[in-house]
Tab-separated table of C-alpha atoms and ligand atoms in Angstrom:
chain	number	residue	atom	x	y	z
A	4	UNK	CA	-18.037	14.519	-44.197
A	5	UNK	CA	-16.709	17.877	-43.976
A	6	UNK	CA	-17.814	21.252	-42.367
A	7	UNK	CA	-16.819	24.749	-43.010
A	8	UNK	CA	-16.873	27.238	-40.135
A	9	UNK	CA	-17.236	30.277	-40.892
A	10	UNK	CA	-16.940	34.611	-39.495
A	11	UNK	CA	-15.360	32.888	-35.947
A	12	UNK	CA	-12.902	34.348	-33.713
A	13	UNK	CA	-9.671	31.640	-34.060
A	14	UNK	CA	-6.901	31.707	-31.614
A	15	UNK	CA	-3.749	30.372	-32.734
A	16	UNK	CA	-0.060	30.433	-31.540
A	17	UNK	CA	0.160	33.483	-34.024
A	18	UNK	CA	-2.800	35.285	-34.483
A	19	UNK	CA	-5.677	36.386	-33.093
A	20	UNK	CA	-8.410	36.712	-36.250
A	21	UNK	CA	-11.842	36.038	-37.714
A	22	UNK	CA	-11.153	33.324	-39.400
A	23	UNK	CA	-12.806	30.103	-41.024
A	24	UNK	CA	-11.943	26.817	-40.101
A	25	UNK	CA	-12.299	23.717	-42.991
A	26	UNK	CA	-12.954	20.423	-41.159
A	27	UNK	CA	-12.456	17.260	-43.259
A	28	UNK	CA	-12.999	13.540	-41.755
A	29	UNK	CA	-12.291	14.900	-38.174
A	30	UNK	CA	-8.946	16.912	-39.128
A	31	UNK	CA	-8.422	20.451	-39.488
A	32	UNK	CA	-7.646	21.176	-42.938
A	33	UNK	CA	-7.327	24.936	-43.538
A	34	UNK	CA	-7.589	27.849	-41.430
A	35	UNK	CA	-7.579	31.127	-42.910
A	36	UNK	CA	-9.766	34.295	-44.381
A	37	UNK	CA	-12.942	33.343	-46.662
A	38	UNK	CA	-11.913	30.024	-47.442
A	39	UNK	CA	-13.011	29.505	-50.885
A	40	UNK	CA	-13.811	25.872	-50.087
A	41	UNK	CA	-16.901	23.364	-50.855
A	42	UNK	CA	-17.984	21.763	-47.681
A	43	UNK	CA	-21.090	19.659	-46.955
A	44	UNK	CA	-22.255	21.450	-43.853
A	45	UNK	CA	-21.292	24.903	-43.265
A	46	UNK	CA	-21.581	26.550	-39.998
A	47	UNK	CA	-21.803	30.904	-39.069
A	48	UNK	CA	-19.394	31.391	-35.812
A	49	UNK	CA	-20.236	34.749	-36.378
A	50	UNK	CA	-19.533	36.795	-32.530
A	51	UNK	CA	-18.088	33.270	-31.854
A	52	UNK	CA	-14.894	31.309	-30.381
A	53	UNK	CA	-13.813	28.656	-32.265
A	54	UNK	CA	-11.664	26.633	-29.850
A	55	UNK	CA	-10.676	22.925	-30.120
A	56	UNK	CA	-12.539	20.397	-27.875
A	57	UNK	CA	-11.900	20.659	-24.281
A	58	UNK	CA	-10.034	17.731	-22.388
A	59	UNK	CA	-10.956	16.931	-18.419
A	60	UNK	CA	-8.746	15.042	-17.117
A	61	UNK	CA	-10.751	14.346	-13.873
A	62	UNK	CA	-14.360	13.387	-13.366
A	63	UNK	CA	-16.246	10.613	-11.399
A	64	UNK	CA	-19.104	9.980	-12.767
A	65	UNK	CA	-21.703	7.219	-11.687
A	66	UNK	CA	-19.412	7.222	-8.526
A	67	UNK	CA	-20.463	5.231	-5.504
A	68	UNK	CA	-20.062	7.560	-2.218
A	69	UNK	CA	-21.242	7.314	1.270
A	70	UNK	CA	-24.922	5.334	0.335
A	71	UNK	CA	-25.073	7.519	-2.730
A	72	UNK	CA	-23.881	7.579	-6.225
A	73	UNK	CA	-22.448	10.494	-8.371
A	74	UNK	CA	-25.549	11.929	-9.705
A	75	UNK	CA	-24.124	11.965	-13.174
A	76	UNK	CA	-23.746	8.739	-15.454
A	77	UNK	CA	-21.471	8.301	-18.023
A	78	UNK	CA	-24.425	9.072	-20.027
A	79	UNK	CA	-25.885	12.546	-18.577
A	80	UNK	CA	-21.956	13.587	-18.267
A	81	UNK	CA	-20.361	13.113	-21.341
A	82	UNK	CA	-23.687	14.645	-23.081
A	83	UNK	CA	-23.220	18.192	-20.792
A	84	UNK	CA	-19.340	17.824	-21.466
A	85	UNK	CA	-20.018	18.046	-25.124
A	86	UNK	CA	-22.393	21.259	-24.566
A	87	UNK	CA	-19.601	22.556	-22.841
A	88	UNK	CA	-17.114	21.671	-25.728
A	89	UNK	CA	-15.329	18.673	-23.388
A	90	UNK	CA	-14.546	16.232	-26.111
A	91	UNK	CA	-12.869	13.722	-24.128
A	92	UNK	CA	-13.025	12.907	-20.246
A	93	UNK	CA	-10.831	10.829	-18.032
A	94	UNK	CA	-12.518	9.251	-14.824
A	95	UNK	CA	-11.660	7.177	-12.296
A	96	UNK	CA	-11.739	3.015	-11.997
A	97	UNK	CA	-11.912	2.594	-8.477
A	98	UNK	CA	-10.542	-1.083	-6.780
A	99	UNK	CA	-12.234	-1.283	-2.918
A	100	UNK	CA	-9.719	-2.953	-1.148
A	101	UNK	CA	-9.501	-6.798	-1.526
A	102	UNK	CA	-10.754	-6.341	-5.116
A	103	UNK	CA	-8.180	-7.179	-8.247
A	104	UNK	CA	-7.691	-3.755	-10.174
A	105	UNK	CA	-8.298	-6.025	-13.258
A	106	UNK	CA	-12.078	-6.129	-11.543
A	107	UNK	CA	-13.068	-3.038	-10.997
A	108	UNK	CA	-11.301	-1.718	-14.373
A	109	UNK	CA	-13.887	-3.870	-16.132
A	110	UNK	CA	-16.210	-2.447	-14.475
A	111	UNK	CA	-16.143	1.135	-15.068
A	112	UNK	CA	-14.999	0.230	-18.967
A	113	UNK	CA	-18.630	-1.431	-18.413
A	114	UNK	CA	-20.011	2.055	-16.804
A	115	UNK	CA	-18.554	4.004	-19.657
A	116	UNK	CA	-19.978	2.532	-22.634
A	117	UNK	CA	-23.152	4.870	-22.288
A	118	UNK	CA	-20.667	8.063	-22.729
A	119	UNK	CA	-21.278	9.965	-25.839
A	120	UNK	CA	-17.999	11.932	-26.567
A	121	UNK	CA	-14.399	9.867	-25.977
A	122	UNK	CA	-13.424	9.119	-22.314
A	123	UNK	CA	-10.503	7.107	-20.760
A	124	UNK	CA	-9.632	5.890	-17.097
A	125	UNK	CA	-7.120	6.429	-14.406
A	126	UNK	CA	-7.079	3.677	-11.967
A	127	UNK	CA	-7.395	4.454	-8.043
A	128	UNK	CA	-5.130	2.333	-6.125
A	129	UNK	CA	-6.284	1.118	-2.309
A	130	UNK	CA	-4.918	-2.025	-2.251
A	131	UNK	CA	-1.200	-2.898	-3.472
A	132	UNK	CA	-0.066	-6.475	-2.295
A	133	UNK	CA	3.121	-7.848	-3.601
A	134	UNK	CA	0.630	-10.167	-6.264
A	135	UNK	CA	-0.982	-6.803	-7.300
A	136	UNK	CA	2.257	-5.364	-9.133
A	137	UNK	CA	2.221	-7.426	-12.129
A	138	UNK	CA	-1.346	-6.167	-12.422
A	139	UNK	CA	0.072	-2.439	-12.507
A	140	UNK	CA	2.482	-3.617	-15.685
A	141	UNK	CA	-0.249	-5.317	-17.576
A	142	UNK	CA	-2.645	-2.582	-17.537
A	143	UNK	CA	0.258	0.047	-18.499
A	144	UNK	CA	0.688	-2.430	-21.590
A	145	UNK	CA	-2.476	-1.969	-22.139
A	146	UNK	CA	-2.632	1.970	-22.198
A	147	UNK	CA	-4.173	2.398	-19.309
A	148	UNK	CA	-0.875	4.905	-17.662
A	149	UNK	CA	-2.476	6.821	-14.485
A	150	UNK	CA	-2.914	5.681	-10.883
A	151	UNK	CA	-4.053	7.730	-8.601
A	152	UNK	CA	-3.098	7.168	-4.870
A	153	UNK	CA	-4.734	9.026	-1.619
A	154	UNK	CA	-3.031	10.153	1.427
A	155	UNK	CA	-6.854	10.845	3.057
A	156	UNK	CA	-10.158	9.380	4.407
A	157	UNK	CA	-8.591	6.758	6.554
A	158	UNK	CA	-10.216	3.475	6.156
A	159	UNK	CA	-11.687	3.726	3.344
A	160	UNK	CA	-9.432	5.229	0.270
A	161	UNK	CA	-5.879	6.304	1.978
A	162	UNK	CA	-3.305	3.954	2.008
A	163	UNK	CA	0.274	4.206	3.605
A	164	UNK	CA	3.521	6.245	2.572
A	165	UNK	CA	5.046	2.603	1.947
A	166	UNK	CA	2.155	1.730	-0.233
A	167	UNK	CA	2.311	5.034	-2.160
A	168	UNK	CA	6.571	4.173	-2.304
A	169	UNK	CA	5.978	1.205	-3.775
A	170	UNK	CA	3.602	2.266	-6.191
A	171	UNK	CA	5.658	4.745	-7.441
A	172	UNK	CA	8.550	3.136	-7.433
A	173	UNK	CA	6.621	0.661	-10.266
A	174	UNK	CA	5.346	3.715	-12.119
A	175	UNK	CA	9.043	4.613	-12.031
A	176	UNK	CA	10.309	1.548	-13.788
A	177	UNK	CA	7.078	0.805	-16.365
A	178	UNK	CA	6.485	4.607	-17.432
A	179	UNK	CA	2.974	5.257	-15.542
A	180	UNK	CA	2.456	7.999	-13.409
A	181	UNK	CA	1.048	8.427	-9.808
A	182	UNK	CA	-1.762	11.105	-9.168
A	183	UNK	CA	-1.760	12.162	-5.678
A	184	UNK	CA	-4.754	13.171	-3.795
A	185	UNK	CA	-2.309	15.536	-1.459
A	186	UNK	CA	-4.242	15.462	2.350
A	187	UNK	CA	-3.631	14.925	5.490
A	188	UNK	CA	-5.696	12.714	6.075
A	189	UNK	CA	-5.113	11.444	9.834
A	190	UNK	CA	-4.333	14.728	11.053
A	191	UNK	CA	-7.998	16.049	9.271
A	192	UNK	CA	-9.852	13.510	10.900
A	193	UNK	CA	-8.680	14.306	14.476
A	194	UNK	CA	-9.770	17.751	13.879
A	195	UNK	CA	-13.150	16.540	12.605
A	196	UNK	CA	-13.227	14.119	15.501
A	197	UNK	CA	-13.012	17.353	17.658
A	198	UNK	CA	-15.037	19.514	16.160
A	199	UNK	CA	-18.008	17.217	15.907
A	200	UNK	CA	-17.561	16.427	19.310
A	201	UNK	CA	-17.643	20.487	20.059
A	202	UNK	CA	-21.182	20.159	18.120
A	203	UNK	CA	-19.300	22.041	15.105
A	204	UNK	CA	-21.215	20.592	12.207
A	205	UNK	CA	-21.956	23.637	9.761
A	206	UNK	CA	-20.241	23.613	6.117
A	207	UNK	CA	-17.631	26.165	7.095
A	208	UNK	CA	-16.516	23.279	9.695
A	209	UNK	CA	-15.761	21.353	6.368
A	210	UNK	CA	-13.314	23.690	5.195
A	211	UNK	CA	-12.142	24.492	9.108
A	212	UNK	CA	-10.885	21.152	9.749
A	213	UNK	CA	-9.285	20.591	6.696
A	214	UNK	CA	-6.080	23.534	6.575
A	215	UNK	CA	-4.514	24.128	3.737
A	216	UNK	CA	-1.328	23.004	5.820
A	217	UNK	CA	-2.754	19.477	6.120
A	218	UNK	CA	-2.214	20.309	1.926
A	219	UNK	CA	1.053	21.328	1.774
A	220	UNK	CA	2.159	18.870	4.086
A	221	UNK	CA	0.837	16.062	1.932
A	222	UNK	CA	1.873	17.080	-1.216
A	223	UNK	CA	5.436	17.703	0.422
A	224	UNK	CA	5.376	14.193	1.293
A	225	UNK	CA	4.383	13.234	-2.420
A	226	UNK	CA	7.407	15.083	-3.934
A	227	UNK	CA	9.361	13.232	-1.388
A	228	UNK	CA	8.750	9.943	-1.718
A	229	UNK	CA	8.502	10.463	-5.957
A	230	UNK	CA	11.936	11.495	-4.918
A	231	UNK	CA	12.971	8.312	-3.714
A	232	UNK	CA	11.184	6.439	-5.829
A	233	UNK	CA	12.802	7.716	-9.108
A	234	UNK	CA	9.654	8.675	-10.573
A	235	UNK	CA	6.993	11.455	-11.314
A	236	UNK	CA	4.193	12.743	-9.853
A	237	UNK	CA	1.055	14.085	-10.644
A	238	UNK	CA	-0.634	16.429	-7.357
A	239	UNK	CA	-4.664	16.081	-8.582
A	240	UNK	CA	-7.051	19.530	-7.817
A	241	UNK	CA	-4.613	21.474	-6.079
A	242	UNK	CA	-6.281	24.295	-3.909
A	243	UNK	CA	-3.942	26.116	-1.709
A	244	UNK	CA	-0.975	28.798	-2.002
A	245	UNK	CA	0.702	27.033	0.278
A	246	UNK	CA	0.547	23.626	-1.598
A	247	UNK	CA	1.293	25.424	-4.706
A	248	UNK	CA	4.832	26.766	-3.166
A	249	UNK	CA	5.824	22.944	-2.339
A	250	UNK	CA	5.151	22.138	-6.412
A	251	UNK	CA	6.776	25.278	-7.232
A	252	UNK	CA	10.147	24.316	-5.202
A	253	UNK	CA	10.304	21.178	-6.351
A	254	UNK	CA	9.594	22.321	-9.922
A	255	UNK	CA	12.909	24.881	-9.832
A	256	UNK	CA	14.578	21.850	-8.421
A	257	UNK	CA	13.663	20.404	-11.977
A	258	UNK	CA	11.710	17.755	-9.689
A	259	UNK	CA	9.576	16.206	-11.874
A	260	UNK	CA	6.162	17.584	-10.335
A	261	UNK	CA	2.921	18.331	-12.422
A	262	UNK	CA	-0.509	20.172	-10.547
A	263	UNK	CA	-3.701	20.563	-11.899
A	264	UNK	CA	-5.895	22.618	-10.201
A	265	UNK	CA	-9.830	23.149	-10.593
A	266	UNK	CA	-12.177	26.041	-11.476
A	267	UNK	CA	-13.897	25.782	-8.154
A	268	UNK	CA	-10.257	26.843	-6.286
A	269	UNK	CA	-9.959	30.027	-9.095
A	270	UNK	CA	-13.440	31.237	-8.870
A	271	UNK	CA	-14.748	30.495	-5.355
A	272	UNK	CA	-13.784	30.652	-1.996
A	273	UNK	CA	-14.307	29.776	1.854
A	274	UNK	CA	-17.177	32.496	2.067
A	275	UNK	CA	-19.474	30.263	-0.108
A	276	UNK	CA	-19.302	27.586	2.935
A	277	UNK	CA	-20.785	30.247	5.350
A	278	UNK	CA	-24.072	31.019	2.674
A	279	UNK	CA	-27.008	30.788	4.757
A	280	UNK	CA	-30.174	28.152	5.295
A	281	UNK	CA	-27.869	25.380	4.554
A	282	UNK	CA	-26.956	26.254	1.416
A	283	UNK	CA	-23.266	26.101	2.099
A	284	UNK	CA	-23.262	22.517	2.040
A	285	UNK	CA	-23.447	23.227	-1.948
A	286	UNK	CA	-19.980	24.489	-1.564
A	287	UNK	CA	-18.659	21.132	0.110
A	288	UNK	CA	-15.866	19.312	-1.542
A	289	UNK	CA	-12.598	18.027	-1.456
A	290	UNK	CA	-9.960	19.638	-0.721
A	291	UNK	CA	-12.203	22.408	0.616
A	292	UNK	CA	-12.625	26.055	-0.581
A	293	UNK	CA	-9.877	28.484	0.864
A	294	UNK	CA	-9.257	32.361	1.840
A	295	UNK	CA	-9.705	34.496	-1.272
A	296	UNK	CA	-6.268	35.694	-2.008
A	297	UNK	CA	-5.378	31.686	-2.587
A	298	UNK	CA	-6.575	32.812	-5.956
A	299	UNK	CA	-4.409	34.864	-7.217
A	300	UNK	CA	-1.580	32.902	-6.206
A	301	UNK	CA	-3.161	29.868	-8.095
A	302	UNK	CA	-4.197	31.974	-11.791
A	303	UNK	CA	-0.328	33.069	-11.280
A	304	UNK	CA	0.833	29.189	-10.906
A	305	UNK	CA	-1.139	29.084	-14.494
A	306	UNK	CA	0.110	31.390	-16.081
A	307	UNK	CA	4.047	30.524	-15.041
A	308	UNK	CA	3.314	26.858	-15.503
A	309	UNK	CA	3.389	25.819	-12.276
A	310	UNK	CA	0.190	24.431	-12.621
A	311	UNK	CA	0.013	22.862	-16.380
A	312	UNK	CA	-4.088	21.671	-15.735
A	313	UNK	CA	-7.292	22.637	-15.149
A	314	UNK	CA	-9.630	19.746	-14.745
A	315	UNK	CA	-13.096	20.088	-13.322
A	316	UNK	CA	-13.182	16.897	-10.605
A	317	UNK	CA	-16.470	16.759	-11.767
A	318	UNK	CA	-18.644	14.932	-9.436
A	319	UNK	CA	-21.854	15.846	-8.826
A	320	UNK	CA	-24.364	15.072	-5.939
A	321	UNK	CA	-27.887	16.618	-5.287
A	322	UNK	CA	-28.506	19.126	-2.960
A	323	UNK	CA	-31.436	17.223	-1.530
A	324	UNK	CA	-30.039	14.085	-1.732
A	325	UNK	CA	-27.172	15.438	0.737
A	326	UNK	CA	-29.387	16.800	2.703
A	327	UNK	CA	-31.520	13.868	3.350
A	328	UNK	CA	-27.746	12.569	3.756
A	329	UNK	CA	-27.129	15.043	6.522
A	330	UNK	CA	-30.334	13.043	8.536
A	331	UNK	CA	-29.336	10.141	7.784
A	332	UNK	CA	-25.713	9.728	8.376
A	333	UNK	CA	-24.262	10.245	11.809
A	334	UNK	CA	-22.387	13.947	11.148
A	335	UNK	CA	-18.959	12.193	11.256
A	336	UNK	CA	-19.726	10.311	8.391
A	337	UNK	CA	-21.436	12.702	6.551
A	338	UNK	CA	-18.679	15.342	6.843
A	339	UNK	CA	-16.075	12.773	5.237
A	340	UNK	CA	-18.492	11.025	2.944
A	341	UNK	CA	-20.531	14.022	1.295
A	342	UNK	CA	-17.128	15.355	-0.318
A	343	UNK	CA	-16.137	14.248	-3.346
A	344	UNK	CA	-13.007	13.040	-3.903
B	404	ZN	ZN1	-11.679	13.704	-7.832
């Protein structure tokens, strides 16, 4: 099978032309102005971008969450990815603690064989006993090379700076890498503690209780403890300025860092919590949106390769359902549990 594209605009290293692209058997063959070429389906990019399928690193889809689930399947998500020219998606095997990783891998492999376009997994880590580390190694053999690790929501994901040590210190020896969810996460829920009690339960309290500080702090930590541990690490949808200067230090250190952040953090900001009738709880996620001028300092950690990703943490919940949610949870566990991860 082969397809000829045709009058698009092409972006290369080099140039910046209308061009046509030859595809043959799923490989670029030729780029280059009218392509004399036989093809058996040809295609008019004319006023077009031809760009190479998109890769998101970071989705959750059919995601359990606070009496919910994600309201995309593996399904419904990989089919709007490949609208949006996403070719490939990584999400998220998640092992509840007391369950073997081997478990819950085999059951998101099981999730993702209605996905249309290619997808892969990173495993989340909540549980690491001694008996769990061979697990780590086997799955690495295996291809599966991300772990992701959080440093928030107490009881129910986060797990210790020892655990997180450990874990890296693994990663460090069989060539994996640690993804950090970067929070604060005792500290946060003190101040959501308090401001629930003060009968502060409006979005913007979302985004109020969480400061980027409780980021910086965390990712801080990360760097650290990668430190000690000989090893990489990863900081996942990275929102704040002041984050993005710990990642930037450690970077000119030649600390072996890597940030992605998301387009939610580049395009929106703490205003959106504050919309009216409610609908600010459309704006809830974390880490939470931030002053505007975070912005800037974030499309600058782009372009200077600070940050090397964009990923979407794509993980989607109706607004109904969360507010039915809202009723139905007390606010304490709705504030934590509406968010995605
Ligand atoms: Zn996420």
């Amino acid at each position: 099978m082969s397809h000829l594209i045709k009058n698009g605009r092409v972006i290369t290293a080099e140039h910046d032309y209308i061009a046509d692209v030859f595809v043959e058997k799923d490989k670029i063959m030729t780029i280059g102005q009218n392509l004399k070429v036989q093809a058996d389906t040809t295609i008019d990019a004319t006023g077009k971008y031809v760009i190479p399928g998109g890769v998101d690193v970071h989705t959750h889809m059919d995601m359990p969450f606070g009496g919910t689930v994600s309201s995309d399947d593996f399904e419904t998500g990989t089919r709007a990815a490949a609208f949006g020219g996403t070719t490939c998606l990584i999400d998220f095997a998640i092992q509840t603690k007391g369950q073997k990783m081997r478990e819950a891998l085999d059951m998101w492999w099981k999730k993702g064989e209605l996905a249309t376009i290619d997808y892969s997994l990173h495993m989340i880590v909540t549980d690491l006993p001694e008996a769990h580390m061979e697990d780590m190694n086997e799955m690495v053999r295996e291809g599966l090379t991300s772990f992701k690790l959080f440093m928030a929501y107490p009881g129910v994901l986060m797990v210790d700076d020892a655990t997180i040590f450990r874990a890296m210190k693994q990663t460090g020896e069989n060539g994996a890498l640690v993804c950090m969810h970067a929070e604060n996460g005792g500290v946060i829920d003190l101040f959501v503690q308090k401001a629930i009690a003060e009968g502060k339960k409006a979005p913007i309290y979302h985004a109020l209780t969480r400061p980027t500080t409780a980021e910086s702090e965390a990712v801080n930590r990360a760097i650290a403890l990668a430190q000690m541990a000989g090893a990489p690490v990863y900081i996942v949808h990275l929102s704040s300025a002041d984050a993005l200067e710990k990642v930037s230090e450690a970077r000119d250190k030649g600390i072996p860092v890597y940030a992605e952040t998301c387009p939610q953090y580049l395009l929106l900001s703490i205003e959106d919590l504050e919309r009216p009738n409610f609908e600010g709880a459309k704006y809830v996620f974390t880490p939470p949106l931030r002053e505007k001028w975070h912005q800037d300092k974030l499309w600058e950690g782009l372009k200077k390769n600070t940050l090397q990703v964009v990923s979407t943490d794509h993980c989607p919940f109706c607004f109904k359902d969360q507010k039915e949610a809202s009723h139905k949870f007390p606010t304490a566990v709705r504030v934590s549990r509406i968010a995605s991860n």
